[in-house]
CSV table of C-alpha atoms in Angstrom, one decimal:
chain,number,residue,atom,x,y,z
A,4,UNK,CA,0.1,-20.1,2.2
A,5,UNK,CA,1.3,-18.2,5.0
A,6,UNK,CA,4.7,-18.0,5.9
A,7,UNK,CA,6.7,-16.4,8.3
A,8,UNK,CA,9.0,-13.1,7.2
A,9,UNK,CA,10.8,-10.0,8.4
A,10,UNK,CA,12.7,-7.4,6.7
A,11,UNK,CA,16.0,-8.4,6.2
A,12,UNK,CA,18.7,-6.5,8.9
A,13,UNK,CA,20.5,-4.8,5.5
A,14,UNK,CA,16.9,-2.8,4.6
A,15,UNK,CA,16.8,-1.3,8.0
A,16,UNK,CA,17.5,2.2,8.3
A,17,UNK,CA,20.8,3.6,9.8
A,18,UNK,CA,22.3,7.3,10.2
A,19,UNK,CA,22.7,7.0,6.2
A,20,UNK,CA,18.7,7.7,5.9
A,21,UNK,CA,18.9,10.7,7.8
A,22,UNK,CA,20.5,12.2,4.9
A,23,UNK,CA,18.0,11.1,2.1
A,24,UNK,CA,15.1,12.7,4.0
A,25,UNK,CA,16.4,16.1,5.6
A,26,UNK,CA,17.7,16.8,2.5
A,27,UNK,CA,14.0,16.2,0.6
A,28,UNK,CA,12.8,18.6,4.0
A,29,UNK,CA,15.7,21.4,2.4
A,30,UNK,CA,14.9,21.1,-0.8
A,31,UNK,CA,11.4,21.9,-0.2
A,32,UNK,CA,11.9,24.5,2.3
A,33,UNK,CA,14.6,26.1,-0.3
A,34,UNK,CA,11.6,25.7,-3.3
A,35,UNK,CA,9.6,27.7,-1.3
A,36,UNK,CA,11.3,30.3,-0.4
A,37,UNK,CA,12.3,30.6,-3.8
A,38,UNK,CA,8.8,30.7,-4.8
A,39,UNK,CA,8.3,33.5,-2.4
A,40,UNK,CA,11.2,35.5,-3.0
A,41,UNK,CA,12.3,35.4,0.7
A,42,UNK,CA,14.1,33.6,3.5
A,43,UNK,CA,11.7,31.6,6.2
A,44,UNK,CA,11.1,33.9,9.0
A,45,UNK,CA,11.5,32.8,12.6
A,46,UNK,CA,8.6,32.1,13.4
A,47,UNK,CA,7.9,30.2,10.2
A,48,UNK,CA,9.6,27.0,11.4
A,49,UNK,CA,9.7,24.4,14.1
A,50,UNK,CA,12.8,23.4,16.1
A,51,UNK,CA,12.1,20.0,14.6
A,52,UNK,CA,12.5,21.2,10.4
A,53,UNK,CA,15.0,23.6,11.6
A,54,UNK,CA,17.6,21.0,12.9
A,55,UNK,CA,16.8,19.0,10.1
A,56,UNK,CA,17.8,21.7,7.8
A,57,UNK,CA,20.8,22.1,9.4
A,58,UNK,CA,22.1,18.2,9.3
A,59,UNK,CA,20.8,18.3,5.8
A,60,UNK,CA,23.5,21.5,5.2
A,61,UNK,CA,26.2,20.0,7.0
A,62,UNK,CA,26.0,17.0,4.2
A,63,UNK,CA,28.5,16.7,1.7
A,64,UNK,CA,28.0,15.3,-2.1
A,65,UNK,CA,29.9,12.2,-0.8
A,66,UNK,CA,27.2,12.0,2.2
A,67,UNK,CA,24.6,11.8,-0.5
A,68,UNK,CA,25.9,9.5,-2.5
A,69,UNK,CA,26.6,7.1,0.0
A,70,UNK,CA,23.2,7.3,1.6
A,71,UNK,CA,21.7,6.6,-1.9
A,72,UNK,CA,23.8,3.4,-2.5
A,73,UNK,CA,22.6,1.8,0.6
A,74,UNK,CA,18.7,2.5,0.3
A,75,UNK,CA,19.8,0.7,-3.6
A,76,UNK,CA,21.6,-1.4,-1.7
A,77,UNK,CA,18.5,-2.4,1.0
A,78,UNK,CA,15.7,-2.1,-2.0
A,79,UNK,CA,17.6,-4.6,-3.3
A,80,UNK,CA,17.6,-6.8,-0.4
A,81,UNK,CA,14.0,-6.5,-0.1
A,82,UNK,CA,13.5,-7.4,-3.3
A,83,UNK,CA,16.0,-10.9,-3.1
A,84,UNK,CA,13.8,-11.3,0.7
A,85,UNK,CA,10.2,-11.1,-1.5
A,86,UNK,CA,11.0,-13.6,-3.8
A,87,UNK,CA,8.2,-15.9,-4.3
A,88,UNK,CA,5.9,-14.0,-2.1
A,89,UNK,CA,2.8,-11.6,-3.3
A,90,UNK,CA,2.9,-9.5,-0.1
A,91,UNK,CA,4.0,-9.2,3.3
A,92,UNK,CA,1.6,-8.4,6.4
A,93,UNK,CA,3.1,-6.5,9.5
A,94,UNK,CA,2.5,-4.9,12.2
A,95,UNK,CA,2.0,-1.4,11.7
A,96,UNK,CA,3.2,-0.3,15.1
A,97,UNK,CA,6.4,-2.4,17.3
A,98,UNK,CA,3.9,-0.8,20.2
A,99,UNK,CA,1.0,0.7,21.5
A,100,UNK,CA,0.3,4.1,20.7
A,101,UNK,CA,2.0,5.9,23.1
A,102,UNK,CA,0.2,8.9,24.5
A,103,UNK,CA,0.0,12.6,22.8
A,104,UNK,CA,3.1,14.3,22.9
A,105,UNK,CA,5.9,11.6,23.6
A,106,UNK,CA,6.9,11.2,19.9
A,107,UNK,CA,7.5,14.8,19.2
A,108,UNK,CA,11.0,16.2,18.5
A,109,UNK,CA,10.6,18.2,22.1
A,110,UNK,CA,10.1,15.3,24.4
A,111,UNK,CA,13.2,13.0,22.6
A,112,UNK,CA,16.0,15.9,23.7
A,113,UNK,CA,15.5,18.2,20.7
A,114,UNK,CA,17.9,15.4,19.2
A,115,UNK,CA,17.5,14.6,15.8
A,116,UNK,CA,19.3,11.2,16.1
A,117,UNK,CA,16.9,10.4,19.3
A,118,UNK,CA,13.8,11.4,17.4
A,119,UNK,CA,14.7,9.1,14.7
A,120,UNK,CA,16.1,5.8,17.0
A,121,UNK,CA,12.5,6.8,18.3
A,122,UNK,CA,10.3,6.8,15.3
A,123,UNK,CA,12.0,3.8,14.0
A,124,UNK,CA,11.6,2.0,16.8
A,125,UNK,CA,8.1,2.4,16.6
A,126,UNK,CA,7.0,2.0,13.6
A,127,UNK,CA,9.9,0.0,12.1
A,128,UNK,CA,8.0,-1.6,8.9
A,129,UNK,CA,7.1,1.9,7.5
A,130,UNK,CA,10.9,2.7,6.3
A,131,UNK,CA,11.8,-0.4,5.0
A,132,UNK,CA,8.7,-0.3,2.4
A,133,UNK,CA,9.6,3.5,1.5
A,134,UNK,CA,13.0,3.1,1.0
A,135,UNK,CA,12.6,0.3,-1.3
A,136,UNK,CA,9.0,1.6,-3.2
A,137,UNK,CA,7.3,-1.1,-2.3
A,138,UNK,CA,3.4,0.2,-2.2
A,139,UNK,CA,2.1,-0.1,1.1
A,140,UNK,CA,-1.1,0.5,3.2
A,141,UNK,CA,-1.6,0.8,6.8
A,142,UNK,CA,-5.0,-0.8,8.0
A,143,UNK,CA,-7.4,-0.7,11.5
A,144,UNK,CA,-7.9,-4.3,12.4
A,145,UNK,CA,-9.1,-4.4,15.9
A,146,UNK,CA,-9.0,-2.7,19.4
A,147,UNK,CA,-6.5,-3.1,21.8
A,148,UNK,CA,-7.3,-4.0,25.8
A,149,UNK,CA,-6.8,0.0,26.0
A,150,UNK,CA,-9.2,0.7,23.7
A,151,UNK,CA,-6.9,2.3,20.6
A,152,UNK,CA,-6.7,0.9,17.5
A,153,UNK,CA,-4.8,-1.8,16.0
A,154,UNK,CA,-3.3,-2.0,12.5
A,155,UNK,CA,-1.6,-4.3,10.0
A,156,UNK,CA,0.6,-3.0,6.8
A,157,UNK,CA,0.5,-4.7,3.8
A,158,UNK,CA,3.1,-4.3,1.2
A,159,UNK,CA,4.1,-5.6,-1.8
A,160,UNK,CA,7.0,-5.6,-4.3
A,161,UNK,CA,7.4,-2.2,-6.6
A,162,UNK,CA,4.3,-2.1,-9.3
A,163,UNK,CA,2.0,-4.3,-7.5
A,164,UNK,CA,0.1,-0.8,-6.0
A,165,UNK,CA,-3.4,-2.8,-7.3
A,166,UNK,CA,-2.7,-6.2,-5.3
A,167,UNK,CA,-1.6,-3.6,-2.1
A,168,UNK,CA,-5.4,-2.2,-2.6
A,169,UNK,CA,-7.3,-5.0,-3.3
A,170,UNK,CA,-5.9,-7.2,-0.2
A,171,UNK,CA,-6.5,-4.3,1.9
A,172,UNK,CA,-10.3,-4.0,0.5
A,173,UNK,CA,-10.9,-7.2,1.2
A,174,UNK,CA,-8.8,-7.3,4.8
A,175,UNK,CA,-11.6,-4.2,5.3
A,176,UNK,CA,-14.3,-6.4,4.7
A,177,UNK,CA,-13.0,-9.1,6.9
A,178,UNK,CA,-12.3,-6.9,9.8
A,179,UNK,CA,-15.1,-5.3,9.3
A,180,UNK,CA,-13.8,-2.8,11.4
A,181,UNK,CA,-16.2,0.1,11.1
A,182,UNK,CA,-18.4,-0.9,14.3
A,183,UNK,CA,-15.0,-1.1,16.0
A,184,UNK,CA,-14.4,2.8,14.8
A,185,UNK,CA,-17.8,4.0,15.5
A,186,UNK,CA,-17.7,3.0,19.4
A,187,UNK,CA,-14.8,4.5,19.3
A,188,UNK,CA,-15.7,7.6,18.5
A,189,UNK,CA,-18.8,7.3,20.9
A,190,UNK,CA,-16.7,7.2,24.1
A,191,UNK,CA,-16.8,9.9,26.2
């Protein structure tokens, strides 16, 4: 059966989940440098992974740690809000796509907060799954009256990766969304 569902309020990301990803974004950047034997230059990085190595350095241990217990702490809501259920279908987007350009870090105030409230807000499904494993796929199903595609996630609870790829196989060959692509691609 079908039912009705929504990510519980608790697995929603707040300010915490800044920290678990800027920090990945440092560590990288650091690994690479290291591997290089140099500092970025300048002109090696964006405003965008620039400010978010600097929240990530202004993070204490404590900030860490607390950001860690509540993605445990939403995973585990998810999981308690799955119970009984093989998968959950969503909208991939809360929106339209908007148009080129209006989700980059420029056009939301060179604000890392308003970037985020930003991204969230349109695509709020695709955090959720992350932070609590689940595998997930995001899917074309249609075209919108404007002519852009529409899509549907499906995710499942942690370890189900093959139920995740074979509903999305067969929600493919449903949709059967390929002539949908290919005029598409054909307008001018």
């Amino acid at each position: 059966p079908v039912l009705p569902w929504a990510y519980p309020p608790e697995a929603m990301p707040g300010p915490w989940f800044d920290a678990l990803w800027t920090v990945d974004v440092l560590h990288h950047v650091e690994a690479r440098a290291e591997a290089l034997g140099r500092r970025p230059r300048e002109d090696e990085l964006e405003p965008f992974t620039r400010a978010m190595l600097d929240h990530a350095r202004g993070l204490s241990a404590l900030d860490l740690l607390r950001a860690r217990r509540e993605m445990t702490r939403a995973s585990h809501a998810i999981g308690r809000a799955m119970e009984g259920l093989d998968a959950v279908l969503t909208p991939a987007l809360a929106e339209d796509p908007p148009p080129l350009g209006t989700l980059t870090f420029e056009a939301n105030g060179r604000s890392l907060a308003d970037w985020n409230a930003r991204g969230f807000a349109f695509a709020p499904h695709a955090a959720p799954a992350n932070l609590a494993g689940q595998p997930a796929a995001v899917l074309p199903v249609g075209v919108g009256p404007a002519g852009l595609p529409l899509a549907v996630q499906v995710a499942a609870r942690p370890g189900d990766d093959l139920l995740v790829l074979r509903l999305s196989a067969a929600i493919e060959e449903a949709v059967g969304f390929a002539p949908c692509l290919r005029a598409m691609q054909a307008r001018p």
